[in-house]
CSV table of N, CA and C in Angstrom, one decimal:
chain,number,residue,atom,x,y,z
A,304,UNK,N,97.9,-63.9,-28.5
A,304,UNK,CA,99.1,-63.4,-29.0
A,304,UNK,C,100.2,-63.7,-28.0
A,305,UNK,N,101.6,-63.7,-28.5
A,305,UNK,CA,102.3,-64.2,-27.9
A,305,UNK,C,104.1,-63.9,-28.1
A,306,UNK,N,104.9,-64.0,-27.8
A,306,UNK,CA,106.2,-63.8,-27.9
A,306,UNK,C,106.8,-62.3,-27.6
A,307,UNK,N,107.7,-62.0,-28.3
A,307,UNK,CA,108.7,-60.9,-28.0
A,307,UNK,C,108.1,-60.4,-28.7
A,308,UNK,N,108.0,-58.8,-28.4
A,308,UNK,CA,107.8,-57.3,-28.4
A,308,UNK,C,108.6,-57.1,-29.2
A,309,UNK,N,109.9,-56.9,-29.0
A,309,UNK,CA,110.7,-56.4,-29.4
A,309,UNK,C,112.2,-57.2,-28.7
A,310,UNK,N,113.4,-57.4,-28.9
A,310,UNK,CA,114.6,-57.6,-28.6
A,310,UNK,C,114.7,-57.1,-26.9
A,311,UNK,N,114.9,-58.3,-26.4
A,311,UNK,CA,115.1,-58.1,-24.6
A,311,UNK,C,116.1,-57.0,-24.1
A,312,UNK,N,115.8,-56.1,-23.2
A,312,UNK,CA,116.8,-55.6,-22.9
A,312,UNK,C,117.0,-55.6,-21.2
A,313,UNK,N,117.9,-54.8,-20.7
A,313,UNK,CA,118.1,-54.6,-19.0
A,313,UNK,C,116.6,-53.9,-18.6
A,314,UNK,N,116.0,-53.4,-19.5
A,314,UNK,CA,115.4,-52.4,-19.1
A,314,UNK,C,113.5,-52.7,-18.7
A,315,UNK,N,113.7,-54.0,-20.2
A,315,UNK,CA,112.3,-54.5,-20.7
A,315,UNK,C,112.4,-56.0,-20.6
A,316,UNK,N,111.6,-57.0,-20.5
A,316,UNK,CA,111.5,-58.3,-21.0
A,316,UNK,C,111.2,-58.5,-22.5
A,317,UNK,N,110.7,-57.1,-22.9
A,317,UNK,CA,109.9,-57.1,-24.4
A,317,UNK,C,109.2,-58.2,-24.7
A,318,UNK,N,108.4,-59.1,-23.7
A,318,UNK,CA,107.4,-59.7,-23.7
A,318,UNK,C,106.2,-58.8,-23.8
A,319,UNK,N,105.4,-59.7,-25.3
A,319,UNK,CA,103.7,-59.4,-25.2
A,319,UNK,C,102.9,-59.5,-24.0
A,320,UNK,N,102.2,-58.9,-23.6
A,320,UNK,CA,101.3,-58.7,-22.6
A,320,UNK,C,99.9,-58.7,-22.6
A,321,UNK,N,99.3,-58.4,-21.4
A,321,UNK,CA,97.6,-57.6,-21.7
A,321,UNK,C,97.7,-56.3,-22.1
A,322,UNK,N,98.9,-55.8,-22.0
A,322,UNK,CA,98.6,-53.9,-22.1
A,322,UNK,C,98.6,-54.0,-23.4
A,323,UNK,N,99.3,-54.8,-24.0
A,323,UNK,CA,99.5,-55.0,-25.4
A,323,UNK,C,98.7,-55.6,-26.1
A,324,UNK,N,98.2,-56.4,-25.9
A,324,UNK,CA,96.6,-57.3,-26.5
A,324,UNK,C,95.5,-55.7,-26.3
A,325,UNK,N,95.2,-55.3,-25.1
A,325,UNK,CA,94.1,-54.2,-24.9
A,325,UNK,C,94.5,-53.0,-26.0
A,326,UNK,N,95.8,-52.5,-26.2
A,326,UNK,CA,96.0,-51.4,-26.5
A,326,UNK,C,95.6,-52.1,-28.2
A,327,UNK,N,96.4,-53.0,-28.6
A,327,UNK,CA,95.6,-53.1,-29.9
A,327,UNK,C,94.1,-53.1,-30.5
A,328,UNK,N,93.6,-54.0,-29.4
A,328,UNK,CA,92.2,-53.8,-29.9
A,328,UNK,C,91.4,-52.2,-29.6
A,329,UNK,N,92.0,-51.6,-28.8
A,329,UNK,CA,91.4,-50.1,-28.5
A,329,UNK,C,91.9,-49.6,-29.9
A,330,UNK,N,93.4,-49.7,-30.4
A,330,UNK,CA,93.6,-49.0,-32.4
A,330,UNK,C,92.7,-49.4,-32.7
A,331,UNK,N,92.8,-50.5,-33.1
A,331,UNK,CA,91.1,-51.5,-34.0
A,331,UNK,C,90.1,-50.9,-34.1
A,332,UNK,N,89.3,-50.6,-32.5
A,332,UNK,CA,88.1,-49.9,-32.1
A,332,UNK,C,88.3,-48.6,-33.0
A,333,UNK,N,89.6,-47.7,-32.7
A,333,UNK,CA,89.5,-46.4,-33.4
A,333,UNK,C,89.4,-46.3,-34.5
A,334,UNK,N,90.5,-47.2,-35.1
A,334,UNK,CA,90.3,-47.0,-36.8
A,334,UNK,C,88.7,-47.8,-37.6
A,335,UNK,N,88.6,-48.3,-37.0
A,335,UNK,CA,86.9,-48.5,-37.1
A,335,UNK,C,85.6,-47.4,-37.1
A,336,UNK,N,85.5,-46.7,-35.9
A,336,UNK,CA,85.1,-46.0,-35.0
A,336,UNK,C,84.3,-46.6,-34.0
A,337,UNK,N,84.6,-47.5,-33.6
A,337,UNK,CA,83.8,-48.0,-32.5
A,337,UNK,C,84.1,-47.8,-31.1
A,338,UNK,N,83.3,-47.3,-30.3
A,338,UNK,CA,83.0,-46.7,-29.2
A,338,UNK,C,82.8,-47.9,-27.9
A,339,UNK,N,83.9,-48.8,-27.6
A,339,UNK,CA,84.3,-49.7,-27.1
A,339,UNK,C,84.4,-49.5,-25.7
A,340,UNK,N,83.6,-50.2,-24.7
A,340,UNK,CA,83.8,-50.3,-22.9
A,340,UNK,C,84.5,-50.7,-22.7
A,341,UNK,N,85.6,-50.7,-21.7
A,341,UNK,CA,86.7,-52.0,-21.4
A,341,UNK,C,86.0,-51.7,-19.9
A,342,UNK,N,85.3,-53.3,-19.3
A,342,UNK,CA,85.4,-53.1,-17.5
A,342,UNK,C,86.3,-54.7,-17.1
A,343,UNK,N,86.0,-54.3,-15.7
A,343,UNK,CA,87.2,-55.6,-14.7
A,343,UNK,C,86.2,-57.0,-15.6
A,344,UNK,N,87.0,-57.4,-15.7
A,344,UNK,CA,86.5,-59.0,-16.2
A,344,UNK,C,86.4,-60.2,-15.4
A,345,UNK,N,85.6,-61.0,-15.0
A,345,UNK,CA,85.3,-61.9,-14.4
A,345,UNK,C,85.5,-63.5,-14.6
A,346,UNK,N,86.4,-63.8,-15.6
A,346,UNK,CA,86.6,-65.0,-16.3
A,346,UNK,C,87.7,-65.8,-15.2
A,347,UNK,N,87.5,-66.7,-14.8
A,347,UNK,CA,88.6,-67.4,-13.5
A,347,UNK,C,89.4,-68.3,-14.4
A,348,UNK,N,89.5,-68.1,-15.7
A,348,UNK,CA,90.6,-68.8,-16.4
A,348,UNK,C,92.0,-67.8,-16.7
A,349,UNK,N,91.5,-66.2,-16.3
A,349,UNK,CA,91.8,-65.4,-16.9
A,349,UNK,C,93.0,-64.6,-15.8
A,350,UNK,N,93.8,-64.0,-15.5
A,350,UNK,CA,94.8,-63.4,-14.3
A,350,UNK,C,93.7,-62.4,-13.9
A,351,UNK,N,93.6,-62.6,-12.7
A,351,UNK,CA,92.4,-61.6,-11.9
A,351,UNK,C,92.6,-60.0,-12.3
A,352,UNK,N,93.7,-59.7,-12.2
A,352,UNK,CA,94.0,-58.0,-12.6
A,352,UNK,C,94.5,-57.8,-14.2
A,353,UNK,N,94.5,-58.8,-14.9
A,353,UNK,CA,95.0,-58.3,-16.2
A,353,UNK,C,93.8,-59.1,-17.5
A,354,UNK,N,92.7,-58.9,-16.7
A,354,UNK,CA,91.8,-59.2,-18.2
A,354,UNK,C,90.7,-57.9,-18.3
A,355,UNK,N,89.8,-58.0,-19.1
A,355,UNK,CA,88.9,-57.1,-19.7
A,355,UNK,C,87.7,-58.0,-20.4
A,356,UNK,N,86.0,-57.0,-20.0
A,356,UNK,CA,85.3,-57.4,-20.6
A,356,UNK,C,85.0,-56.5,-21.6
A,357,UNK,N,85.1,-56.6,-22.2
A,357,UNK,CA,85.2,-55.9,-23.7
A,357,UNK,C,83.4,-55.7,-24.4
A,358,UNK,N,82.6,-54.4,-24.2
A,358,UNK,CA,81.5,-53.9,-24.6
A,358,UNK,C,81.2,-53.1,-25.6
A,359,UNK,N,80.1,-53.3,-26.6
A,359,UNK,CA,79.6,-52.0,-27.2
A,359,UNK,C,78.2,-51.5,-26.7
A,360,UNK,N,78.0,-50.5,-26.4
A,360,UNK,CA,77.2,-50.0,-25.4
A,360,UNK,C,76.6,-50.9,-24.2
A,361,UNK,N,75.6,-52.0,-24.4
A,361,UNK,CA,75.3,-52.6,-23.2
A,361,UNK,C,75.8,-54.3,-23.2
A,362,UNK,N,76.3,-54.5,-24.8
A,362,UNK,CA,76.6,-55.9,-25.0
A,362,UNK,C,78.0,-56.1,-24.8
A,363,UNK,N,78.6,-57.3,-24.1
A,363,UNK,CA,79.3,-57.7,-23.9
A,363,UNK,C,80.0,-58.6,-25.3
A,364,UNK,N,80.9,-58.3,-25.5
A,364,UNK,CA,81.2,-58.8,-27.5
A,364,UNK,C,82.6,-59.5,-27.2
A,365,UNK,N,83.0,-59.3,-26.2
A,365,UNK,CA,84.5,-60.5,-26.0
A,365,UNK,C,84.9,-60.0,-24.9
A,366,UNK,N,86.2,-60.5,-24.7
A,366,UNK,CA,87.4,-60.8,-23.5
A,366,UNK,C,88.9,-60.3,-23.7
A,367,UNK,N,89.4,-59.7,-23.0
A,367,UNK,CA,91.0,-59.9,-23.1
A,367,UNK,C,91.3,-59.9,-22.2
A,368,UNK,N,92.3,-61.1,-22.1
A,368,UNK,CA,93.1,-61.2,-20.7
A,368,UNK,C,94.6,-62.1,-20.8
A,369,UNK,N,95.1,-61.8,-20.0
A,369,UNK,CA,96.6,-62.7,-19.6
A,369,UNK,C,95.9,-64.1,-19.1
A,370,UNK,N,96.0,-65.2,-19.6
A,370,UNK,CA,96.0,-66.5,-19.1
A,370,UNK,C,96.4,-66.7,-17.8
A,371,UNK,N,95.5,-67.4,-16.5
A,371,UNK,CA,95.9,-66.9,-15.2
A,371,UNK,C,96.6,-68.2,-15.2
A,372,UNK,N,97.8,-67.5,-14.3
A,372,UNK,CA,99.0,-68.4,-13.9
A,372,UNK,C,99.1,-69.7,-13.2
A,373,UNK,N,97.8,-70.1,-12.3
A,373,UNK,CA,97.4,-71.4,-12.2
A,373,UNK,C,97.8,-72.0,-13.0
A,374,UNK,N,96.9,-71.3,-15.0
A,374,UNK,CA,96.9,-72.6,-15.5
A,374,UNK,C,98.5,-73.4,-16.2
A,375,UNK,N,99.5,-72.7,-16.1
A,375,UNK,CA,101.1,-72.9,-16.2
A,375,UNK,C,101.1,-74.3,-15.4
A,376,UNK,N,100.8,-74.0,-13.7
A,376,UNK,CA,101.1,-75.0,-13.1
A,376,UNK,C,100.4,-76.4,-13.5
A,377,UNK,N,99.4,-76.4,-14.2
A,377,UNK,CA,99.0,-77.6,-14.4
A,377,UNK,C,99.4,-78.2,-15.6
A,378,UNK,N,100.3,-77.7,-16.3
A,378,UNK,CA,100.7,-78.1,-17.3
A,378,UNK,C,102.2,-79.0,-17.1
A,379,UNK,N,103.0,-78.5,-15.7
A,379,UNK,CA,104.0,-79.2,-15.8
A,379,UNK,C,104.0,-80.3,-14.9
């Protein structure tokens, strides 16, 4: 996911994020009812403090994370 939140202000970038990728899939989980682990995530593609390994009880079932900012630099 990607782009504006909402209209930029002084206050906000209203840039998408990880809080915002995590917090949706945590709705998801609820209105489902699934009982979802979020721990630190280990992926080195991923921003060291803004991903998640995403669990249902002992299985590991996906990822969320901010794209680590290395990979920007190799793009330009």
């Amino acid at each position: 996911m990607g782009g504006l939140r909402f209209a930029r202000s002084w206050q906000d970038s209203g840039i998408l994020d990880f809080f915002d990728a995590k917090g949706m899939v945590e709705n998801l989980s609820q209105r489902y009812g699934l009982n979802l682990i979020f721990e630190k995530g280990q992926d080195s593609s991923l921003h060291p403090s803004k991903q998640a390994a995403v669990f249902i009880e002992d299985k590991m079932i996906g990822l969320v994370g901010e794209v680590h900012p290395k990979c920007f630099q190799l793009l330009r």
